[in-house]
C-alpha atoms as a printed R data frame, in Angstrom:
    type eleno elety resid chain resno       x       y       z
1   ATOM     1    CA   MET     A     1  95.672 123.985 113.958
2   ATOM     2    CA   SER     A     2  93.438 126.520 111.645
3   ATOM     3    CA   LEU     A     3  89.995 126.316 110.382
4   ATOM     4    CA   ALA     A     4  91.332 125.985 106.412
5   ATOM     5    CA   LEU     A     5  93.512 123.137 107.497
6   ATOM     6    CA   ALA     A     6  91.020 121.340 109.278
7   ATOM     7    CA   ALA     A     7  88.931 121.768 106.287
8   ATOM     8    CA   GLY     A     8  91.669 120.508 103.820
9   ATOM     9    CA   ASP     A     9  92.095 117.657 106.510
10  ATOM    10    CA   ALA     A    10  88.663 116.598 106.401
11  ATOM    11    CA   ALA     A    11  88.307 116.800 102.607
12  ATOM    12    CA   LYS     A    12  91.887 114.645 102.209
13  ATOM    13    CA   SER     A    13  90.021 111.615 104.021
14  ATOM    14    CA   TRP     A    14  86.696 112.298 102.176
15  ATOM    15    CA   PHE     A    15  89.502 112.295  98.606
16  ATOM    16    CA   THR     A    16  90.809 108.877  99.769
17  ATOM    17    CA   LEU     A    17  87.622 107.492 100.389
18  ATOM    18    CA   ALA     A    18  86.597 108.206  96.866
19  ATOM    19    CA   ARG     A    19  89.935 106.646  95.198
20  ATOM    20    CA   ILE     A    20  89.346 103.647  96.710
21  ATOM    21    CA   ILE     A    21  85.840 103.516  95.847
22  ATOM    22    CA   ASP     A    22  86.969 104.894  92.245
23  ATOM    23    CA   TYR     A    23  89.035 102.429  92.249
24  ATOM    24    CA   THR     A    24  87.160  99.759  93.440
25  ATOM    25    CA   GLY     A    25  84.830 100.387  90.292
26  ATOM    26    CA   THR     A    26  87.815  99.787  88.268
27  ATOM    27    CA   VAL     A    27  89.400  97.007  88.970
28  ATOM    28    CA   LEU     A    28  85.742  95.687  88.928
29  ATOM    29    CA   PHE     A    29  84.343  96.355  85.764
30  ATOM    30    CA   PHE     A    30  86.938  96.633  83.452
31  ATOM    31    CA   GLY     A    31  88.555  93.658  84.742
32  ATOM    32    CA   GLY     A    32  84.587  91.927  84.740
33  ATOM    33    CA   ALA     A    33  83.975  92.667  81.107
34  ATOM    34    CA   ALA     A    34  87.431  91.264  80.151
35  ATOM    35    CA   PHE     A    35  86.736  88.298  81.748
36  ATOM    36    CA   LEU     A    36  83.168  88.071  80.286
37  ATOM    37    CA   ALA     A    37  84.754  88.676  76.941
38  ATOM    38    CA   PHE     A    38  87.963  86.490  76.960
39  ATOM    39    CA   LEU     A    39  87.375  83.985  79.414
40  ATOM    40    CA   TRP     A    40  83.262  83.408  80.009
41  ATOM    41    CA   PRO     A    41  81.471  85.072  77.486
42  ATOM    42    CA   SER     A    42  77.986  82.805  78.031
43  ATOM    43    CA   GLY     A    43  78.356  84.285  81.587
44  ATOM    44    CA   ALA     A    44  76.892  87.670  80.244
45  ATOM    45    CA   ASN     A    45  73.673  86.413  79.833
46  ATOM    46    CA   GLU     A    46  73.670  85.734  83.694
47  ATOM    47    CA   ARG     A    47  71.836  88.049  86.357
48  ATOM    48    CA   ARG     A    48  74.322  87.614  88.861
49  ATOM    49    CA   THR     A    49  77.031  89.245  86.342
50  ATOM    50    CA   ALA     A    50  74.876  91.783  85.131
51  ATOM    51    CA   ARG     A    51  74.211  93.179  88.615
52  ATOM    52    CA   LEU     A    52  77.616  92.658  89.216
53  ATOM    53    CA   LEU     A    53  79.071  95.166  86.296
54  ATOM    54    CA   VAL     A    54  76.075  97.741  87.130
55  ATOM    55    CA   ALA     A    55  77.336  98.342  90.729
56  ATOM    56    CA   SER     A    56  80.967  98.249  89.714
57  ATOM    57    CA   TRP     A    57  79.898 100.915  86.623
58  ATOM    58    CA   LEU     A    58  78.076 102.700  89.563
59  ATOM    59    CA   LEU     A    59  81.348 102.757  91.957
60  ATOM    60    CA   GLY     A    60  83.483 103.868  88.810
61  ATOM    61    CA   LEU     A    61  81.609 106.913  88.143
62  ATOM    62    CA   LEU     A    62  80.637 107.627  91.419
63  ATOM    63    CA   GLY     A    63  83.756 107.725  92.660
64  ATOM    64    CA   THR     A    64  85.128 109.860  90.102
65  ATOM    65    CA   LEU     A    65  82.454 112.402  90.649
66  ATOM    66    CA   ALA     A    66  83.216 112.512  94.495
67  ATOM    67    CA   GLY     A    67  87.162 112.261  93.332
68  ATOM    68    CA   LEU     A    68  86.682 115.724  91.555
69  ATOM    69    CA   LEU     A    69  84.955 117.460  94.005
70  ATOM    70    CA   MET     A    70  87.144 116.331  97.235
71  ATOM    71    CA   GLU     A    71  90.086 117.110  95.484
72  ATOM    72    CA   ALA     A    72  88.838 120.701  94.984
73  ATOM    73    CA   ALA     A    73  87.761 121.032  98.497
74  ATOM    74    CA   TRP     A    74  91.082 119.549  99.927
75  ATOM    75    CA   ILE     A    75  92.882 121.686  97.051
76  ATOM    76    CA   GLY     A    76  90.683 125.163  98.297
77  ATOM    77    CA   GLN     A    77  91.295 123.873 102.475
78  ATOM    78    CA   VAL     A    78  87.192 124.109 102.497
79  ATOM    79    CA   GLU     A    79  85.247 121.768 104.052
80  ATOM    80    CA   PRO     A    80  84.020 118.571 101.556
81  ATOM    81    CA   GLY     A    81  79.761 120.010 102.595
82  ATOM    82    CA   ASP     A    82  81.533 123.554 101.253
83  ATOM    83    CA   VAL     A    83  82.157 122.652  97.734
84  ATOM    84    CA   ASP     A    84  80.923 125.018  94.939
85  ATOM    85    CA   LEU     A    85  81.427 125.922  91.348
86  ATOM    86    CA   ALA     A    86  83.276 128.815  92.638
87  ATOM    87    CA   VAL     A    87  85.991 126.032  93.919
88  ATOM    88    CA   VAL     A    88  85.661 123.540  91.248
89  ATOM    89    CA   ILE     A    89  86.433 125.610  88.086
90  ATOM    90    CA   PRO     A    90  89.593 126.687  89.409
91  ATOM    91    CA   ILE     A    91  90.356 123.046  89.658
92  ATOM    92    CA   LEU     A    92  89.517 122.592  86.173
93  ATOM    93    CA   ASP     A    93  92.057 124.652  84.768
94  ATOM    94    CA   ILE     A    94  94.873 122.813  86.066
95  ATOM    95    CA   PRO     A    95  96.360 119.109  84.665
96  ATOM    96    CA   PHE     A    96  94.152 117.204  87.568
97  ATOM    97    CA   GLY     A    97  91.101 119.039  87.085
98  ATOM    98    CA   ARG     A    98  90.787 118.096  83.305
99  ATOM    99    CA   ALA     A    99  92.266 114.472  83.803
100 ATOM   100    CA   TRP     A   100  89.071 113.713  86.172
101 ATOM   101    CA   VAL     A   101  86.780 115.754  84.058
102 ATOM   102    CA   ALA     A   102  88.216 113.216  80.594
103 ATOM   103    CA   ARG     A   103  87.792 109.942  83.506
104 ATOM   104    CA   GLY     A   104  84.006 111.723  84.268
105 ATOM   105    CA   LEU     A   105  83.237 111.004  80.636
106 ATOM   106    CA   LEU     A   106  84.770 107.567  80.123
107 ATOM   107    CA   TRP     A   107  82.963 106.444  82.929
108 ATOM   108    CA   VAL     A   108  79.445 107.915  80.617
109 ATOM   109    CA   LEU     A   109  81.048 106.157  77.968
110 ATOM   110    CA   ALA     A   110  81.043 103.277  80.223
111 ATOM   111    CA   GLY     A   111  77.863 102.909  80.486
112 ATOM   112    CA   VAL     A   112  76.946 103.006  76.912
113 ATOM   113    CA   VAL     A   113  79.465  99.819  76.568
114 ATOM   114    CA   LEU     A   114  77.217  98.526  79.753
115 ATOM   115    CA   ALA     A   115  73.914  99.148  78.303
116 ATOM   116    CA   ASP     A   116  74.689  97.307  75.210
117 ATOM   117    CA   LEU     A   117  76.138  94.622  77.273
118 ATOM   118    CA   LEU     A   118  73.116  94.145  78.815
119 ATOM   119    CA   ARG     A   119  70.672  94.234  76.285
120 ATOM   120    CA   ARG     A   120  72.340  91.667  74.103
121 ATOM   121    CA   GLY     A   121  74.542  89.857  76.488
122 ATOM   122    CA   GLU     A   122  76.790  86.724  75.017
123 ATOM   123    CA   ARG     A   123  76.612  88.198  71.430
124 ATOM   124    CA   ALA     A   124  77.590  91.557  72.286
125 ATOM   125    CA   VAL     A   125  80.507  90.649  74.497
126 ATOM   126    CA   THR     A   126  81.731  88.173  71.185
127 ATOM   127    CA   SER     A   127  81.205  90.711  68.824
128 ATOM   128    CA   LEU     A   128  84.548  93.051  67.254
129 ATOM   129    CA   PRO     A   129  83.339  96.222  67.265
130 ATOM   130    CA   TRP     A   130  81.492  95.464  71.375
131 ATOM   131    CA   ARG     A   131  85.232  94.458  72.112
132 ATOM   132    CA   VAL     A   132  86.839  97.673  70.467
133 ATOM   133    CA   GLY     A   133  84.631 100.287  71.627
134 ATOM   134    CA   ALA     A   134  85.029  98.461  75.616
135 ATOM   135    CA   GLY     A   135  88.929  98.252  75.017
136 ATOM   136    CA   ALA     A   136  88.935 102.365  73.984
137 ATOM   137    CA   VAL     A   137  87.431 103.193  77.484
138 ATOM   138    CA   ALA     A   138  88.946 101.141  79.483
139 ATOM   139    CA   PHE     A   139  92.325 102.175  78.509
140 ATOM   140    CA   GLY     A   140  90.888 105.720  78.565
141 ATOM   141    CA   VAL     A   141  90.231 104.910  82.558
142 ATOM   142    CA   LEU     A   142  93.272 103.310  83.407
143 ATOM   143    CA   ARG     A   143  95.292 106.457  81.363
144 ATOM   144    CA   THR     A   144  93.567 108.467  83.810
145 ATOM   145    CA   SER     A   145  94.560 106.944  86.718
146 ATOM   146    CA   GLY     A   146  98.110 107.913  86.125
147 ATOM   147    CA   MET     A   147  97.429 111.031  85.321
148 ATOM   148    CA   THR     A   148  95.473 111.600  88.697
149 ATOM   149    CA   GLY     A   149  98.417 110.397  91.041
150 ATOM   150    CA   HIS     A   150 101.843 110.968  91.585
151 ATOM   151    CA   ALA     A   151 102.712 109.360  88.145
152 ATOM   152    CA   PRO     A   152 102.846 112.297  85.997
153 ATOM   153    CA   ASP     A   153 106.138 113.921  88.290
154 ATOM   154    CA   LEU     A   154 108.187 110.785  87.089
155 ATOM   155    CA   GLY     A   155 108.271 111.334  83.328
156 ATOM   156    CA   TRP     A   156 106.175 109.357  80.447
157 ATOM   157    CA   TRP     A   157 107.950 105.036  81.553
158 ATOM   158    CA   ALA     A   158 105.954 105.868  84.827
159 ATOM   159    CA   GLN     A   159 103.298 106.511  82.817
160 ATOM   160    CA   VAL     A   160 103.084 103.568  81.033
161 ATOM   161    CA   ALA     A   161 104.099 101.237  84.163
162 ATOM   162    CA   VAL     A   162 101.243 102.463  86.160
163 ATOM   163    CA   LEU     A   163  98.792 101.540  82.697
164 ATOM   164    CA   VAL     A   164 100.531  98.204  82.824
165 ATOM   165    CA   HIS     A   165 100.143  98.287  87.216
166 ATOM   166    CA   ILE     A   166  96.564  98.772  87.020
167 ATOM   167    CA   ALA     A   167  95.025  96.629  83.718
168 ATOM   168    CA   ALA     A   168  97.253  93.564  85.230
169 ATOM   169    CA   ILE     A   169  94.824  94.318  88.818
170 ATOM   170    CA   CYS     A   170  92.139  94.499  86.851
171 ATOM   171    CA   LEU     A   171  92.557  91.595  85.251
172 ATOM   172    CA   TRP     A   172  93.468  89.331  88.201
173 ATOM   173    CA   VAL     A   173  91.152  91.185  90.896
174 ATOM   174    CA   GLY     A   174  88.098  91.851  88.142
175 ATOM   175    CA   GLY     A   175  88.152  88.349  87.065
176 ATOM   176    CA   LEU     A   176  88.361  86.694  90.782
177 ATOM   177    CA   VAL     A   177  85.465  88.562  91.594
178 ATOM   178    CA   LEU     A   178  84.074  87.752  88.925
179 ATOM   179    CA   LEU     A   179  84.577  83.794  89.156
180 ATOM   180    CA   LEU     A   180  83.391  84.202  92.714
181 ATOM   181    CA   LEU     A   181  80.228  86.093  92.638
182 ATOM   182    CA   GLY     A   182  79.286  84.694  89.021
183 ATOM   183    CA   VAL     A   183  81.612  81.493  88.090
184 ATOM   184    CA   LEU     A   184  81.067  79.180  91.311
185 ATOM   185    CA   PRO     A   185  77.352  79.846  92.871
186 ATOM   186    CA   LEU     A   186  76.505  78.234  89.751
187 ATOM   187    CA   ARG     A   187  77.817  74.899  90.587
188 ATOM   188    CA   ASP     A   188  78.606  73.888  87.510
189 ATOM   189    CA   LEU     A   189  81.084  71.715  86.955
190 ATOM   190    CA   ASP     A   190  81.657  71.263  83.439
191 ATOM   191    CA   THR     A   191  82.077  75.579  83.277
192 ATOM   192    CA   ILE     A   192  84.030  75.373  86.278
193 ATOM   193    CA   THR     A   193  86.137  72.982  84.778
194 ATOM   194    CA   GLU     A   194  86.610  75.288  81.191
195 ATOM   195    CA   VAL     A   195  86.822  78.653  82.797
196 ATOM   196    CA   VAL     A   196  88.964  78.255  85.531
197 ATOM   197    CA   PRO     A   197  92.326  77.104  83.913
198 ATOM   198    CA   ARG     A   198  91.897  79.852  81.258
199 ATOM   199    CA   TYR     A   199  91.424  82.034  84.285
200 ATOM   200    CA   SER     A   200  94.292  80.599  86.315
201 ATOM   201    CA   LYS     A   201  97.076  81.161  82.934
202 ATOM   202    CA   LEU     A   202  95.263  84.796  82.898
203 ATOM   203    CA   ALA     A   203  95.968  85.701  86.579
204 ATOM   204    CA   LEU     A   204  99.066  84.046  86.349
205 ATOM   205    CA   GLY     A   205 100.384  86.560  83.820
206 ATOM   206    CA   SER     A   206  98.810  89.458  85.163
207 ATOM   207    CA   VAL     A   207 100.869  88.719  88.986
208 ATOM   208    CA   THR     A   208 103.793  88.718  86.643
209 ATOM   209    CA   ALA     A   209 103.181  91.949  85.158
210 ATOM   210    CA   LEU     A   210 101.639  93.929  88.394
211 ATOM   211    CA   VAL     A   211 105.023  92.577  90.117
212 ATOM   212    CA   ALA     A   212 107.108  94.242  87.431
213 ATOM   213    CA   ALA     A   213 105.582  97.731  87.105
214 ATOM   214    CA   GLY     A   214 104.711  97.736  91.053
215 ATOM   215    CA   GLY     A   215 108.264  97.505  92.149
216 ATOM   216    CA   VAL     A   216 109.745  99.787  89.498
217 ATOM   217    CA   LEU     A   217 107.471 102.499  90.522
218 ATOM   218    CA   ALA     A   218 107.501 101.628  94.383
219 ATOM   219    CA   TRP     A   219 111.255 102.439  93.752
220 ATOM   220    CA   ARG     A   220 111.022 105.181  92.105
221 ATOM   221    CA   LEU     A   221 108.623 106.705  94.322
222 ATOM   222    CA   ASN     A   222 109.951 105.660  97.531
223 ATOM   223    CA   GLY     A   223 113.681 104.903  96.356
224 ATOM   224    CA   TRP     A   224 114.783 103.092  99.792
225 ATOM   225    CA   ARG     A   225 113.685 105.390 102.529
226 ATOM   226    CA   PHE     A   226 110.877 103.351 104.951
227 ATOM   227    CA   ASP     A   227 110.529 106.692 107.747
228 ATOM   228    CA   THR     A   228 107.640 108.214 105.620
229 ATOM   229    CA   ASP     A   229 103.964 107.568 105.864
230 ATOM   230    CA   TYR     A   230 104.065 106.323 102.151
231 ATOM   231    CA   ALA     A   231 106.353 103.684 102.876
232 ATOM   232    CA   ARG     A   232 104.742 102.596 105.579
233 ATOM   233    CA   ILE     A   233 101.177 102.412 103.391
234 ATOM   234    CA   LEU     A   234 103.150 100.381 100.871
235 ATOM   235    CA   LEU     A   235 105.019  97.816 103.311
236 ATOM   236    CA   ILE     A   236 101.152  97.423 104.669
237 ATOM   237    CA   LYS     A   237 100.261  97.003 101.394
238 ATOM   238    CA   LEU     A   238 103.134  94.757 100.280
239 ATOM   239    CA   ALA     A   239 102.304  92.538 103.488
240 ATOM   240    CA   LEU     A   240  98.963  91.792 102.341
241 ATOM   241    CA   PHE     A   241  99.956  91.407  98.636
242 ATOM   242    CA   GLY     A   242 102.352  88.630  99.694
243 ATOM   243    CA   VAL     A   243  99.246  86.885 102.079
244 ATOM   244    CA   LEU     A   244  96.719  87.287  98.471
245 ATOM   245    CA   LEU     A   245  99.613  85.908  97.077
246 ATOM   246    CA   ALA     A   246  99.990  82.802  99.150
247 ATOM   247    CA   ALA     A   247  96.205  82.323  98.744
248 ATOM   248    CA   GLY     A   248  96.181  82.543  94.839
249 ATOM   249    CA   LEU     A   249  98.869  79.942  94.780
250 ATOM   250    CA   PHE     A   250  97.051  77.844  96.615
251 ATOM   251    CA   SER     A   251  94.053  78.119  94.639
252 ATOM   252    CA   LYS     A   252  96.185  77.712  91.548
253 ATOM   253    CA   ARG     A   253  97.914  74.585  93.356
254 ATOM   254    CA   TRP     A   254  94.012  73.079  93.740
255 ATOM   255    CA   VAL     A   255  92.452  74.050  90.161
256 ATOM   256    CA   ASP     A   256  95.957  71.720  88.545
257 ATOM   257    CA   ARG     A   257  96.023  68.574  90.926
258 ATOM   258    CA   ARG     A   258  92.640  68.496  91.713
259 ATOM   259    CA   LEU     A   259  90.634  70.269  89.282
260 ATOM   260    CA   ALA     A   260  90.182  67.780  87.001
261 ATOM   261    CA   THR     A   261  88.554  64.950  89.420
262 ATOM   262    CA   ALA     A   262  86.977  66.923  91.894
263 ATOM   263    CA   THR     A   263  83.202  66.109  92.784
264 ATOM   264    CA   SER     A   264  83.111  69.490  94.872
265 ATOM   265    CA   VAL     A   265  84.867  73.057  94.497
266 ATOM   266    CA   ALA     A   266  84.165  74.071  98.687
267 ATOM   267    CA   PRO     A   267  87.875  74.729  99.342
268 ATOM   268    CA   PHE     A   268  88.710  76.249  95.992
269 ATOM   269    CA   ALA     A   269  85.504  78.563  96.694
270 ATOM   270    CA   ARG     A   270  86.696  79.285 100.257
271 ATOM   271    CA   SER     A   271  90.850  79.940  98.387
272 ATOM   272    CA   VAL     A   272  88.657  82.869  96.584
273 ATOM   273    CA   ALA     A   273  86.454  84.231  98.644
274 ATOM   274    CA   LEU     A   274  90.108  85.134 100.999
275 ATOM   275    CA   GLU     A   275  91.645  85.987  97.721
276 ATOM   276    CA   ALA     A   276  88.648  88.873  97.427
277 ATOM   277    CA   VAL     A   277  88.399  90.004 100.462
278 ATOM   278    CA   LEU     A   278  92.502  90.984 100.703
279 ATOM   279    CA   ALA     A   279  92.411  92.230  97.229
280 ATOM   280    CA   ILE     A   280  89.928  94.669  98.123
281 ATOM   281    CA   ALA     A   281  91.931  95.232 101.111
282 ATOM   282    CA   VAL     A   282  94.847  95.677  98.700
283 ATOM   283    CA   ILE     A   283  93.232  98.390  96.760
284 ATOM   284    CA   GLY     A   284  91.802 100.190  99.708
285 ATOM   285    CA   ALA     A   285  95.837 100.257 100.170
286 ATOM   286    CA   ALA     A   286  96.561 101.840  97.231
287 ATOM   287    CA   GLY     A   287  93.695 105.143  97.962
288 ATOM   288    CA   PHE     A   288  95.660 105.732 101.313
289 ATOM   289    CA   LEU     A   289  98.987 105.556  98.715
290 ATOM   290    CA   VAL     A   290  97.991 108.023  95.959
291 ATOM   291    CA   THR     A   291  96.886 110.850  98.842
292 ATOM   292    CA   ALA     A   292 100.290 110.208 100.028
293 ATOM   293    CA   SER     A   293 103.104 112.411  99.807
294 ATOM   294    CA   PRO     A   294 106.163 110.131  98.879
295 ATOM   295    CA   GLY     A   295 108.415 112.239 100.977
296 ATOM   296    CA   ARG     A   296 106.572 112.262 104.159
């Protein structure tokens, strides 16, 4: 293997890691913000949720910057540590590069949204200007996700499917993690009884949209082929998703049957924790998928 190819493989590995970090930040930040805005506004005053949103914003911003640099190294076939302006500037003249720059600027705007939330708490997330601003930034970040993957080659309808797919993941998984790390540690049954049924309905709708959009994209990108790396990664992702869905169904059944009379939410908390771990694994598989060629 030539030195250039070896350098390109190293850059691809780091690029995959950057995508996983970027996706994780995107899901947790915008899913968490939506959870606060529509399901649990008073949670914006909690330190736990504030720390989670700050951490997820940093993941999104750093993942995006690293993604731009590592894609430049991958395309330029240079070692990740050798990336400089001479390698990055040519990337800015192609659609992928411009999409990465736009994504980075949008994450800066997301920082403004976050700063207002940290300053005003519940008053921010319940105000129309904040919701409009946060929604506009979220749309921009989710839109650029489709512009930096495989979907640009498939036409506008694939872009819509990607947008729906990622938005559904954000609402489901981002809300799930905020539920686990923000709501459940309070051990306040009144809050849990109020918030969890609302989230359960949102999660059900999100999973339905996720399956529909994901199925269309998987079929269009891979068809019925199972002999490629892309297909094998996709099957792993689907297997993880199946287990995640089973855990989610257990949680929903517990909510429907036992939440109203529960004196302890420990079984539900364990199920949600399992869902969160599996969800992060699914996001990791998505990071590998976006750097794999559907034809190989």
